[in-house]
Amino acid sequence: MIGPRTFLEYQNYRYLKVALSTLFLSIVVYVVDDPPGGRSGSSWTGYGLGTIAAATIFWLMWLGIRKRSYSATGASLKGWVSAHVYLGTGLLFLVPLHSAFEFGWNVHTLAYALMCVVCISGILGVAFYALVPTSMTRNRNNITLDAMLERIAEIDSECRMAADGLPDYYAHAVVTSIDDTRIGGTFRSQLSGKDADCGTSRALRSLRTSEVDLDDEAKEQERKLIELIARKELLLKQIRRDVRFKGLLDLWLIVHVPFAFATCAALIVHIFVVFWYH
Amino acid sequence: MSIRATLTVMGGLPDQAGQVFEVGAGSTTLGRGLNCGIRLADRSISRLHAEVVWEGETLVLIHRSQVNRTLVNGNQILERTPLAGGEEIQLADRVVLRLKLEVEAVAAEAASATPDPEVDATQLGSVEASAVPIADSGPAPPVAEPAEPAPASELASPAAPASPPAAAAEGSVAEPTTAHHLRPVSVDEPPPDPSSINIAIIGAGPAGIAAGVRAAERGLKHTLFERSVLADTIVKYQKGKLVMAEPPQLPLQGDLKMVFEEAVREQVLAWWSEAATNAGTNLVEATEVLSIQGEKGAFKIEMRGPGGAKTVDATHIVLSIGVQGDLRKFGVPGDDQPWVTYQLDDPGAYEDKRVIVVGVGDAGIENAIALAENGNEVTIVNRRDEIDRAKPMNKAAIEAKIKTGEIAYLTHASADRFESDAAVFKTKAGEEVRLDTDLVIGRLGATPPRSFLESLGVSFPSKDKEAIPDVSDRYESNVPGIYMVGALVGYPLIKNCMNQGFEVIEHVLGESVKPADEPVLANKFVEVGGSVSENLARIQEAVPTLAPLTMVQLRQLLFESKVRIEKPGVVIYSRADFDNTFFSIIEGEVELAYLDNSDPTIPDDLRTERRTKRLAGQFFGEDGLISGRRRGETVTTTQQCIVIETPRNTMTKLTRSVEDVKKVIDAAYVNTALATLFPSLESAARDRLADRAETLMHRAGEVIFGEGDEPDGLHLIRRGTAEIYKKHEGSEEQIDSVRAGSTIGELAVLHPGRTRTATAKAGVDCETVLFPTEIILQYVESSREIREYLELKEQEFIIADARRQHGRGTMMWLQKAGGKEATDLLMIDETLCVRCDNCEKACGETHGGVSRLNREAGATYMTSAGSALHLPTACQHCENPKCMTDCPPDALNRDPNGEVWINDETCIGCGNCEAYCPYDVIKMAKVDDEPGPGLLMRLLFPSRAKKKAASDAKPAEGGAATVKKAVKCDLCRELPAKKSGAPRAACVASCPTGAIVRIDPGEYVDEIYERQG
């Protein structure tokens, strides 16, 4: 196989192996070590694991910068992402070892809780990344978003021409379809992939329920108009699905990134508190 | 007629050095023996070493020695080889003789009747022989004869004893290679009396203005006629456009009182009109030349200006009319109505009008669409019913408007007459269509200047549309008294034009003038030593291919070339390199090592190498010149060498204008291609094959041969790509695509009597060399190697067909998606792509803010197993890059690894490459040299960073210099390469999920099959 492999498989799962062996070693040390006063975050093992965890967190944050260093040399961004995912997930288990499973209603556990949110949103992100792109490609069906929008503009102008000479009722439907159709909108409506009040759907409904008497030529025009609006409605569905998929791909980041910064802040407070009050 | 053959001792025999032996009729033996006709007293050679025999009009060399070898131009002769003249014949290890063939009697009728003798195509000497009349009349000035250059057709041409094989297959097919085009030569005449001179300079572009300025300075009687306004082309540039001064190393003639350097349009126009005014140039604008009669000293020029038609006299004419030609007119009654026009400057000036646009080229379509969008009622008229001359985008746009009825469409109609308020068209069926109208715009194309020039008697070297008329060293055409300069004779750059305008006036006066490129050329010869003229003379003498060039052409060739001195053992280029310069050897010797391609199943790295030599006077690199493909051979110097390295474009332009150069290069190509495919084939057999072969041109989409046809022979693709189709359940499906250097049509040769089993079509413009069935069959029967090769190709075909049945439509899709010419495809696995657009951002950030790739655009292939492979719109680094066709400053380059890149220092922003690119991957954009906003800025204030970038891209107030340059993917040549040596592409390196990769197109197809499996 010559083509690209996913970042999860990077270098034959190199960073999965790194993460697993680090965890394994940490567990061994944790089990073997029996410090005076019992296992705790304040033992030397605790400090050691804590340092590793904190360093990993800061390194994970660095991805935001590496991602934007476009002329960077060294490992590819794909490698960085691979390590980011595995090492980040490993923290979920490493940190409890560091704290010797001590949790409470304090800033220390707050840092861990925030980190958990980051990790879980990240795992969700990986899941979205695995599932959404294929659906997105299928939905796009070899047409770019720009081309779809262009096609809609074309349909709009065809509709205007088709409505020419028909009673105002039809012109009104066309105007409704053109003016009252929105794509996007709030993040929520983007994610829904639907618009309950879409002008085009309303226009189609009103065309189908029209009770205006028409002669044969006008009937033909009406049929043409219905066909155009129906096609536009299908295109709109396709576009809204595309927007929805794009939203899904971004959704997890909205949680992941701010919580990552929050984790960092809590982590700094945690370290400060530990050493200040020790 | 008879041919005189002589052999001159060139080396190895100190006592006989320089001795000339006459080759008698019948057979002449060569050797150490006493009985030999040509006795060569050296112990190294055999008593009877070789024999030269006349077979009809062909001289054939037969190797006779049992122990010592015979070589012709470095190639060992095992049995026999025909000679064309000019060859170096080496006997054993040191004795070298040079053959010269001269035509004694001149008989015009003999030319076409002469059977074409066989030639060893690699033997450059053939030019020396065939070019005798040219070489003798000599491009080197001053030459006293012929006193009057005569049109080519009047010149009785000696039968070319060595018409090269490619063009010479069976007289009935190829055009007879008769009369060589006679190039104008400069004739020494007594200088004319300046007071009697009256020069008409036609065309006030840079060349014309310079000529006008110089003529005025010199106090000559002159008039500068211009059909529009001074420097019309530059006037039409958009405001504030930067006019580039390329090539930077070329100086302007020092005495020319006309300023030009890189500056904005307005400044350049000011300089030039100032120059014309200050010198007192007699400029007549808005005057069009209709015809020219008379001869040198007494021309009569008929012209039409604001005051009506008139006739003016001139003793000399300088044509500097450029290449744009004249806009075609309707030429029907009533076309002088004020509302009949041929141009549309501002579509916004019309609203609610009834407009008729005639012509469906790009200009017509663009006008029609712009007018329709501005609320006019537009009808577009087509003489036929196909819209095939327009860009695909324009074609789609107009068809859409026609479909919706926004623009009315009239087909098969041409203008018949214009009445006071209506246009009348006549259809093919003879019906009249009368359309009321307010405005008619005729977009009928332009007549190229060629027909005008031919009407004056100016001759062209070939029928090629792109051929450039010849001029002598003094820019005089074959019509005495008519001089031509500038773009018209192949010099589109402003500086060249200005220099030539200056020089031509001096030449009219009979003054000698040092060409402006003298210092540049002198610089190139610093290491070689000697003056420029000595070196030029030496080159023309040493290199037969360059002998037919005029001195102007040779200077230009050298200006664009590199002169390289290389020590022995230096690799000039390596196999699979992608550069495609052409080399002429002035001195020394090189060795070519190419691969044995006879067995297609052996991987490249396991193939055996074969070697051949090329000597002084010969050339190498013709494969790249013809096919544009990767180098097929590694070239190493075996002696100290002086070589001229010429860019492919320069050489291509030259082969269009100088037929002889093209023929020799073509012949050499066929010979080498045969040697790589059938290594055991003797040189003589290769020559015979090459001799009977025929070069065929196929336009993109044309059928090369069809399924079920009677086979015509084996085709060797020398340029482009052929697509193989097979009928399947009534519809044609593509099986394979075959690239230059490979053959098609083997099956029909292997199974004589059968019809073609598949159809071959030219994927892009394509050239094939056809070896007719009856010729190739002889070899199939006798040569096991050829048979085996054909059988292996048959197996390949069967496998390809099986794949086609398995993965229906894959190849078809790839061809449609535009991968047919790619050497490097950017591919996105859409199942991994998370649409973050980091690839585009990376491209923009590393390339002055302009991304050269459009991720979303482009085609996607959905495999049956659920994968989706997407080809974003980005440069594919085509095998034969169309973009490189016509770049005036040669700013487009190709690196050995195949990347095609644009030098933004020398790009003048003319947009030619953008127009030529069939894949829409070149954009004209203002590239921001300033580093973009910093990383911190981008992270913390993304919106402000964007604003800064946007304001940077805007031109400053007051129309300051803004020049849009061509940009496209350059494979990130500025970034450091990877450890493996592979180029580091920012888009690939910046993909977080690894969805985007660069791959070879072949791998791409494999990948699709893999995923389907």
mmCIF file with all atom_site columns, N, CA and C in Angstrom, chain A residues 1-4 6 65 67-68 70-71 73 77-78 81 129 133-134 136-138 140 142 144-145 158 246 249, chain B residues 404 829-835 838 841-842 845 856 860 862 868 935 975-976 989-994 1003 1007:
data_model
loop_
_atom_site.group_PDB
_atom_site.id
_atom_site.type_symbol
_atom_site.label_atom_id
_atom_site.label_alt_id
_atom_site.label_comp_id
_atom_site.label_asym_id
_atom_site.label_entity_id
_atom_site.label_seq_id
_atom_site.pdbx_PDB_ins_code
_atom_site.Cartn_x
_atom_site.Cartn_y
_atom_site.Cartn_z
_atom_site.occupancy
_atom_site.B_iso_or_equiv
_atom_site.pdbx_formal_charge
_atom_site.auth_seq_id
_atom_site.auth_comp_id
_atom_site.auth_asym_id
_atom_site.auth_atom_id
_atom_site.pdbx_PDB_model_num
ATOM 1   N N  . MET A 1 1    ? 0.853   -1.210 0.000   1.00 0.00 ? 1    MET A N  1
ATOM 2   C CA . MET A 1 1    ? 0.000   0.000  0.000   1.00 0.00 ? 1    MET A CA 1
ATOM 3   C C  . MET A 1 1    ? 0.880   1.249  0.000   1.00 0.00 ? 1    MET A C  1
ATOM 4   N N  . ILE A 1 2    ? 0.649   2.098  -0.962  1.00 0.00 ? 2    ILE A N  1
ATOM 5   C CA . ILE A 1 2    ? 1.534   3.253  -1.121  1.00 0.00 ? 2    ILE A CA 1
ATOM 6   C C  . ILE A 1 2    ? 0.915   4.482  -0.478  1.00 0.00 ? 2    ILE A C  1
ATOM 7   N N  . GLY A 1 3    ? -0.363  4.521  -0.494  1.00 0.00 ? 3    GLY A N  1
ATOM 8   C CA . GLY A 1 3    ? -1.075  5.741  -0.113  1.00 0.00 ? 3    GLY A CA 1
ATOM 9   C C  . GLY A 1 3    ? -0.951  6.052  1.358   1.00 0.00 ? 3    GLY A C  1
ATOM 10  N N  . PRO A 1 4    ? -1.571  7.135  1.770   1.00 0.00 ? 4    PRO A N  1
ATOM 11  C CA . PRO A 1 4    ? -1.419  7.578  3.145   1.00 0.00 ? 4    PRO A CA 1
ATOM 12  C C  . PRO A 1 4    ? -2.075  6.618  4.133   1.00 0.00 ? 4    PRO A C  1
ATOM 13  N N  . THR A 1 6    ? -3.349  6.373  8.278   1.00 0.00 ? 6    THR A N  1
ATOM 14  C CA . THR A 1 6    ? -3.852  7.355  9.236   1.00 0.00 ? 6    THR A CA 1
ATOM 15  C C  . THR A 1 6    ? -2.771  7.707  10.241  1.00 0.00 ? 6    THR A C  1
ATOM 16  N N  . ILE A 1 65   ? 1.371   25.511 18.309  1.00 0.00 ? 65   ILE A N  1
ATOM 17  C CA . ILE A 1 65   ? 2.381   26.348 17.650  1.00 0.00 ? 65   ILE A CA 1
ATOM 18  C C  . ILE A 1 65   ? 3.005   25.595 16.482  1.00 0.00 ? 65   ILE A C  1
ATOM 19  N N  . LYS A 1 67   ? 1.736   23.377 14.682  1.00 0.00 ? 67   LYS A N  1
ATOM 20  C CA . LYS A 1 67   ? 0.778   23.277 13.594  1.00 0.00 ? 67   LYS A CA 1
ATOM 21  C C  . LYS A 1 67   ? 0.860   24.487 12.669  1.00 0.00 ? 67   LYS A C  1
ATOM 22  N N  . ARG A 1 68   ? 1.254   25.607 13.253  1.00 0.00 ? 68   ARG A N  1
ATOM 23  C CA . ARG A 1 68   ? 1.290   26.828 12.447  1.00 0.00 ? 68   ARG A CA 1
ATOM 24  C C  . ARG A 1 68   ? 2.691   27.175 11.958  1.00 0.00 ? 68   ARG A C  1
ATOM 25  N N  . TYR A 1 70   ? 4.792   26.524 9.432   1.00 0.00 ? 70   TYR A N  1
ATOM 26  C CA . TYR A 1 70   ? 4.610   25.794 8.186   1.00 0.00 ? 70   TYR A CA 1
ATOM 27  C C  . TYR A 1 70   ? 5.912   25.396 7.516   1.00 0.00 ? 70   TYR A C  1
ATOM 28  N N  . SER A 1 71   ? 6.979   26.121 7.852   1.00 0.00 ? 71   SER A N  1
ATOM 29  C CA . SER A 1 71   ? 8.211   25.709 7.196   1.00 0.00 ? 71   SER A CA 1
ATOM 30  C C  . SER A 1 71   ? 9.100   24.915 8.144   1.00 0.00 ? 71   SER A C  1
ATOM 31  N N  . THR A 1 73   ? 11.070  22.025 9.953   1.00 0.00 ? 73   THR A N  1
ATOM 32  C CA . THR A 1 73   ? 11.692  20.799 9.467   1.00 0.00 ? 73   THR A CA 1
ATOM 33  C C  . THR A 1 73   ? 11.506  19.739 10.554  1.00 0.00 ? 73   THR A C  1
ATOM 34  N N  . LEU A 1 77   ? 3.933   16.846 10.676  1.00 0.00 ? 77   LEU A N  1
ATOM 35  C CA . LEU A 1 77   ? 2.866   17.188 11.605  1.00 0.00 ? 77   LEU A CA 1
ATOM 36  C C  . LEU A 1 77   ? 2.039   15.941 11.945  1.00 0.00 ? 77   LEU A C  1
ATOM 37  N N  . LYS A 1 78   ? 1.944   15.056 10.979  1.00 0.00 ? 78   LYS A N  1
ATOM 38  C CA . LYS A 1 78   ? 1.210   13.817 11.192  1.00 0.00 ? 78   LYS A CA 1
ATOM 39  C C  . LYS A 1 78   ? 1.821   13.041 12.369  1.00 0.00 ? 78   LYS A C  1
ATOM 40  N N  . VAL A 1 81   ? 0.899   14.733 15.590  1.00 0.00 ? 81   VAL A N  1
ATOM 41  C CA . VAL A 1 81   ? -0.494  14.475 15.974  1.00 0.00 ? 81   VAL A CA 1
ATOM 42  C C  . VAL A 1 81   ? -0.616  13.064 16.556  1.00 0.00 ? 81   VAL A C  1
ATOM 43  N N  . TYR A 1 129  ? -13.085 12.412 13.425  1.00 0.00 ? 129  TYR A N  1
ATOM 44  C CA . TYR A 1 129  ? -12.157 12.433 12.300  1.00 0.00 ? 129  TYR A CA 1
ATOM 45  C C  . TYR A 1 129  ? -12.223 11.117 11.528  1.00 0.00 ? 129  TYR A C  1
ATOM 46  N N  . PRO A 1 133  ? -15.266 12.355 7.644   1.00 0.00 ? 133  PRO A N  1
ATOM 47  C CA . PRO A 1 133  ? -14.766 12.667 6.297   1.00 0.00 ? 133  PRO A CA 1
ATOM 48  C C  . PRO A 1 133  ? -15.385 11.814 5.194   1.00 0.00 ? 133  PRO A C  1
ATOM 49  N N  . THR A 1 134  ? -15.567 10.533 5.424   1.00 0.00 ? 134  THR A N  1
ATOM 50  C CA . THR A 1 134  ? -16.116 9.682  4.371   1.00 0.00 ? 134  THR A CA 1
ATOM 51  C C  . THR A 1 134  ? -17.536 10.123 4.023   1.00 0.00 ? 134  THR A C  1
ATOM 52  N N  . MET A 1 136  ? -18.712 12.978 4.401   1.00 0.00 ? 136  MET A N  1
ATOM 53  C CA . MET A 1 136  ? -18.637 14.294 3.774   1.00 0.00 ? 136  MET A CA 1
ATOM 54  C C  . MET A 1 136  ? -18.339 14.155 2.279   1.00 0.00 ? 136  MET A C  1
ATOM 55  N N  . THR A 1 137  ? -17.396 13.271 1.949   1.00 0.00 ? 137  THR A N  1
ATOM 56  C CA . THR A 1 137  ? -17.052 13.048 0.549   1.00 0.00 ? 137  THR A CA 1
ATOM 57  C C  . THR A 1 137  ? -18.260 12.516 -0.205  1.00 0.00 ? 137  THR A C  1
ATOM 58  N N  . ARG A 1 138  ? -18.933 11.538 0.412   1.00 0.00 ? 138  ARG A N  1
ATOM 59  C CA . ARG A 1 138  ? -20.113 10.972 -0.252  1.00 0.00 ? 138  ARG A CA 1
ATOM 60  C C  . ARG A 1 138  ? -21.161 12.037 -0.490  1.00 0.00 ? 138  ARG A C  1
ATOM 61  N N  . ARG A 1 140  ? -20.731 15.253 -0.788  1.00 0.00 ? 140  ARG A N  1
ATOM 62  C CA . ARG A 1 140  ? -20.332 16.244 -1.788  1.00 0.00 ? 140  ARG A CA 1
ATOM 63  C C  . ARG A 1 140  ? -20.442 15.696 -3.208  1.00 0.00 ? 140  ARG A C  1
ATOM 64  N N  . ASN A 1 142  ? -18.439 14.776 -5.519  1.00 0.00 ? 142  ASN A N  1
ATOM 65  C CA . ASN A 1 142  ? -17.590 15.359 -6.560  1.00 0.00 ? 142  ASN A CA 1
ATOM 66  C C  . ASN A 1 142  ? -17.936 16.787 -6.984  1.00 0.00 ? 142  ASN A C  1
ATOM 67  N N  . THR A 1 144  ? -17.832 20.796 -5.660  1.00 0.00 ? 144  THR A N  1
ATOM 68  C CA . THR A 1 144  ? -17.326 21.628 -4.578  1.00 0.00 ? 144  THR A CA 1
ATOM 69  C C  . THR A 1 144  ? -18.463 22.469 -4.026  1.00 0.00 ? 144  THR A C  1
ATOM 70  N N  . LEU A 1 145  ? -18.244 22.943 -2.815  1.00 0.00 ? 145  LEU A N  1
ATOM 71  C CA . LEU A 1 145  ? -19.253 23.786 -2.186  1.00 0.00 ? 145  LEU A CA 1
ATOM 72  C C  . LEU A 1 145  ? -19.499 25.016 -3.052  1.00 0.00 ? 145  LEU A C  1
ATOM 73  N N  . GLU A 1 158  ? -32.660 31.347 -13.253 1.00 0.00 ? 158  GLU A N  1
ATOM 74  C CA . GLU A 1 158  ? -33.588 30.610 -14.126 1.00 0.00 ? 158  GLU A CA 1
ATOM 75  C C  . GLU A 1 158  ? -35.020 30.733 -13.604 1.00 0.00 ? 158  GLU A C  1
ATOM 76  N N  . LYS A 1 246  ? -18.933 19.800 8.519   1.00 0.00 ? 246  LYS A N  1
ATOM 77  C CA . LYS A 1 246  ? -17.824 20.688 8.846   1.00 0.00 ? 246  LYS A CA 1
ATOM 78  C C  . LYS A 1 246  ? -17.936 21.091 10.308  1.00 0.00 ? 246  LYS A C  1
ATOM 79  N N  . LEU A 1 249  ? -16.789 18.411 12.596  1.00 0.00 ? 249  LEU A N  1
ATOM 80  C CA . LEU A 1 249  ? -15.333 18.296 12.656  1.00 0.00 ? 249  LEU A CA 1
ATOM 81  C C  . LEU A 1 249  ? -14.728 19.365 13.564  1.00 0.00 ? 249  LEU A C  1
ATOM 82  N N  . THR B 2 404  ? -30.125 28.952 -20.754 1.00 0.00 ? 404  THR B N  1
ATOM 83  C CA . THR B 2 404  ? -31.173 29.639 -19.989 1.00 0.00 ? 404  THR B CA 1
ATOM 84  C C  . THR B 2 404  ? -31.876 30.694 -20.836 1.00 0.00 ? 404  THR B C  1
ATOM 85  N N  . ASP B 2 829  ? -6.332  11.676 0.563   1.00 0.00 ? 829  ASP B N  1
ATOM 86  C CA . ASP B 2 829  ? -7.215  10.583 0.932   1.00 0.00 ? 829  ASP B CA 1
ATOM 87  C C  . ASP B 2 829  ? -8.363  11.221 1.702   1.00 0.00 ? 829  ASP B C  1
ATOM 88  N N  . GLU B 2 830  ? -9.491  11.330 1.067   1.00 0.00 ? 830  GLU B N  1
ATOM 89  C CA . GLU B 2 830  ? -10.575 12.101 1.693   1.00 0.00 ? 830  GLU B CA 1
ATOM 90  C C  . GLU B 2 830  ? -11.171 11.397 2.903   1.00 0.00 ? 830  GLU B C  1
ATOM 91  N N  . THR B 2 831  ? -10.891 10.124 3.054   1.00 0.00 ? 831  THR B N  1
ATOM 92  C CA . THR B 2 831  ? -11.392 9.477  4.263   1.00 0.00 ? 831  THR B CA 1
ATOM 93  C C  . THR B 2 831  ? -10.570 9.911  5.476   1.00 0.00 ? 831  THR B C  1
ATOM 94  N N  . LEU B 2 832  ? -9.403  10.489 5.221   1.00 0.00 ? 832  LEU B N  1
ATOM 95  C CA . LEU B 2 832  ? -8.581  10.983 6.337   1.00 0.00 ? 832  LEU B CA 1
ATOM 96  C C  . LEU B 2 832  ? -8.639  12.498 6.452   1.00 0.00 ? 832  LEU B C  1
ATOM 97  N N  . CYS B 2 833  ? -9.013  13.157 5.382   1.00 0.00 ? 833  CYS B N  1
ATOM 98  C CA . CYS B 2 833  ? -8.944  14.618 5.362   1.00 0.00 ? 833  CYS B CA 1
ATOM 99  C C  . CYS B 2 833  ? -10.024 15.197 6.268   1.00 0.00 ? 833  CYS B C  1
ATOM 100 N N  . VAL B 2 834  ? -9.597  16.035 7.226   1.00 0.00 ? 834  VAL B N  1
ATOM 101 C CA . VAL B 2 834  ? -10.571 16.605 8.157   1.00 0.00 ? 834  VAL B CA 1
ATOM 102 C C  . VAL B 2 834  ? -10.923 18.044 7.774   1.00 0.00 ? 834  VAL B C  1
ATOM 103 N N  . ARG B 2 835  ? -10.586 18.423 6.522   1.00 0.00 ? 835  ARG B N  1
ATOM 104 C CA . ARG B 2 835  ? -10.980 19.724 5.966   1.00 0.00 ? 835  ARG B CA 1
ATOM 105 C C  . ARG B 2 835  ? -10.512 20.905 6.806   1.00 0.00 ? 835  ARG B C  1
ATOM 106 N N  . ASN B 2 838  ? -5.275  23.152 6.528   1.00 0.00 ? 838  ASN B N  1
ATOM 107 C CA . ASN B 2 838  ? -3.919  23.487 6.935   1.00 0.00 ? 838  ASN B CA 1
ATOM 108 C C  . ASN B 2 838  ? -2.956  23.397 5.753   1.00 0.00 ? 838  ASN B C  1
ATOM 109 N N  . LYS B 2 841  ? -3.173  26.671 4.055   1.00 0.00 ? 841  LYS B N  1
ATOM 110 C CA . LYS B 2 841  ? -2.545  27.706 4.886   1.00 0.00 ? 841  LYS B CA 1
ATOM 111 C C  . LYS B 2 841  ? -1.034  27.575 4.801   1.00 0.00 ? 841  LYS B C  1
ATOM 112 N N  . ALA B 2 842  ? -0.546  26.328 4.882   1.00 0.00 ? 842  ALA B N  1
ATOM 113 C CA . ALA B 2 842  ? 0.894   26.104 4.841   1.00 0.00 ? 842  ALA B CA 1
ATOM 114 C C  . ALA B 2 842  ? 1.464   26.603 3.519   1.00 0.00 ? 842  ALA B C  1
ATOM 115 N N  . GLU B 2 845  ? 1.450   30.423 3.597   1.00 0.00 ? 845  GLU B N  1
ATOM 116 C CA . GLU B 2 845  ? 2.420   30.986 4.534   1.00 0.00 ? 845  GLU B CA 1
ATOM 117 C C  . GLU B 2 845  ? 3.858   30.837 4.034   1.00 0.00 ? 845  GLU B C  1
ATOM 118 N N  . GLU B 2 856  ? -10.276 21.976 -2.154  1.00 0.00 ? 856  GLU B N  1
ATOM 119 C CA . GLU B 2 856  ? -11.595 21.441 -2.413  1.00 0.00 ? 856  GLU B CA 1
ATOM 120 C C  . GLU B 2 856  ? -11.841 21.164 -3.891  1.00 0.00 ? 856  GLU B C  1
ATOM 121 N N  . THR B 2 860  ? -12.664 13.665 -7.393  1.00 0.00 ? 860  THR B N  1
ATOM 122 C CA . THR B 2 860  ? -12.497 12.655 -6.348  1.00 0.00 ? 860  THR B CA 1
ATOM 123 C C  . THR B 2 860  ? -12.888 11.306 -6.915  1.00 0.00 ? 860  THR B C  1
ATOM 124 N N  . MET B 2 862  ? -14.165 7.666  -5.975  1.00 0.00 ? 862  MET B N  1
ATOM 125 C CA . MET B 2 862  ? -14.692 6.832  -4.902  1.00 0.00 ? 862  MET B CA 1
ATOM 126 C C  . MET B 2 862  ? -14.482 5.385  -5.313  1.00 0.00 ? 862  MET B C  1
ATOM 127 N N  . ALA B 2 868  ? -11.893 7.190  -0.772  1.00 0.00 ? 868  ALA B N  1
ATOM 128 C CA . ALA B 2 868  ? -12.088 8.300  -1.682  1.00 0.00 ? 868  ALA B CA 1
ATOM 129 C C  . ALA B 2 868  ? -10.743 8.985  -1.886  1.00 0.00 ? 868  ALA B C  1
ATOM 130 N N  . LEU B 2 935  ? 3.827   34.617 14.255  1.00 0.00 ? 935  LEU B N  1
ATOM 131 C CA . LEU B 2 935  ? 3.026   33.522 14.781  1.00 0.00 ? 935  LEU B CA 1
ATOM 132 C C  . LEU B 2 935  ? 2.179   33.980 15.966  1.00 0.00 ? 935  LEU B C  1
ATOM 133 N N  . LEU B 2 975  ? 12.320  25.431 0.637   1.00 0.00 ? 975  LEU B N  1
ATOM 134 C CA . LEU B 2 975  ? 12.462  24.737 1.919   1.00 0.00 ? 975  LEU B CA 1
ATOM 135 C C  . LEU B 2 975  ? 13.586  23.715 1.826   1.00 0.00 ? 975  LEU B C  1
ATOM 136 N N  . PRO B 2 976  ? 14.277  23.469 2.961   1.00 0.00 ? 976  PRO B N  1
ATOM 137 C CA . PRO B 2 976  ? 15.339  22.471 2.915   1.00 0.00 ? 976  PRO B CA 1
ATOM 138 C C  . PRO B 2 976  ? 14.761  21.099 2.595   1.00 0.00 ? 976  PRO B C  1
ATOM 139 N N  . ALA B 2 989  ? 3.784   18.237 4.699   1.00 0.00 ? 989  ALA B N  1
ATOM 140 C CA . ALA B 2 989  ? 4.344   18.213 6.049   1.00 0.00 ? 989  ALA B CA 1
ATOM 141 C C  . ALA B 2 989  ? 3.382   18.805 7.066   1.00 0.00 ? 989  ALA B C  1
ATOM 142 N N  . SER B 2 990  ? 2.426   19.614 6.615   1.00 0.00 ? 990  SER B N  1
ATOM 143 C CA . SER B 2 990  ? 1.542   20.297 7.557   1.00 0.00 ? 990  SER B CA 1
ATOM 144 C C  . SER B 2 990  ? 0.186   19.633 7.689   1.00 0.00 ? 990  SER B C  1
ATOM 145 N N  . CYS B 2 991  ? 0.018   18.474 7.097   1.00 0.00 ? 991  CYS B N  1
ATOM 146 C CA . CYS B 2 991  ? -1.272  17.808 7.234   1.00 0.00 ? 991  CYS B CA 1
ATOM 147 C C  . CYS B 2 991  ? -1.306  17.046 8.545   1.00 0.00 ? 991  CYS B C  1
ATOM 148 N N  . PRO B 2 992  ? -2.229  17.387 9.435   1.00 0.00 ? 992  PRO B N  1
ATOM 149 C CA . PRO B 2 992  ? -2.217  16.740 10.746  1.00 0.00 ? 992  PRO B CA 1
ATOM 150 C C  . PRO B 2 992  ? -2.584  15.256 10.687  1.00 0.00 ? 992  PRO B C  1
ATOM 151 N N  . THR B 2 993  ? -3.335  14.876 9.681   1.00 0.00 ? 993  THR B N  1
ATOM 152 C CA . THR B 2 993  ? -3.764  13.475 9.674   1.00 0.00 ? 993  THR B CA 1
ATOM 153 C C  . THR B 2 993  ? -3.046  12.653 8.617   1.00 0.00 ? 993  THR B C  1
ATOM 154 N N  . GLY B 2 994  ? -2.177  13.285 7.865   1.00 0.00 ? 994  GLY B N  1
ATOM 155 C CA . GLY B 2 994  ? -1.440  12.544 6.845   1.00 0.00 ? 994  GLY B CA 1
ATOM 156 C C  . GLY B 2 994  ? -2.303  12.175 5.668   1.00 0.00 ? 994  GLY B C  1
ATOM 157 N N  . GLU B 2 1003 ? 1.569   5.212  -9.501  1.00 0.00 ? 1003 GLU B N  1
ATOM 158 C CA . GLU B 2 1003 ? 1.270   4.689  -8.165  1.00 0.00 ? 1003 GLU B CA 1
ATOM 159 C C  . GLU B 2 1003 ? -0.172  4.967  -7.787  1.00 0.00 ? 1003 GLU B C  1
ATOM 160 N N  . GLU B 2 1007 ? -2.767  2.405  -6.492  1.00 0.00 ? 1007 GLU B N  1
ATOM 161 C CA . GLU B 2 1007 ? -3.419  2.616  -5.215  1.00 0.00 ? 1007 GLU B CA 1
ATOM 162 C C  . GLU B 2 1007 ? -4.924  2.370  -5.340  1.00 0.00 ? 1007 GLU B C  1
#
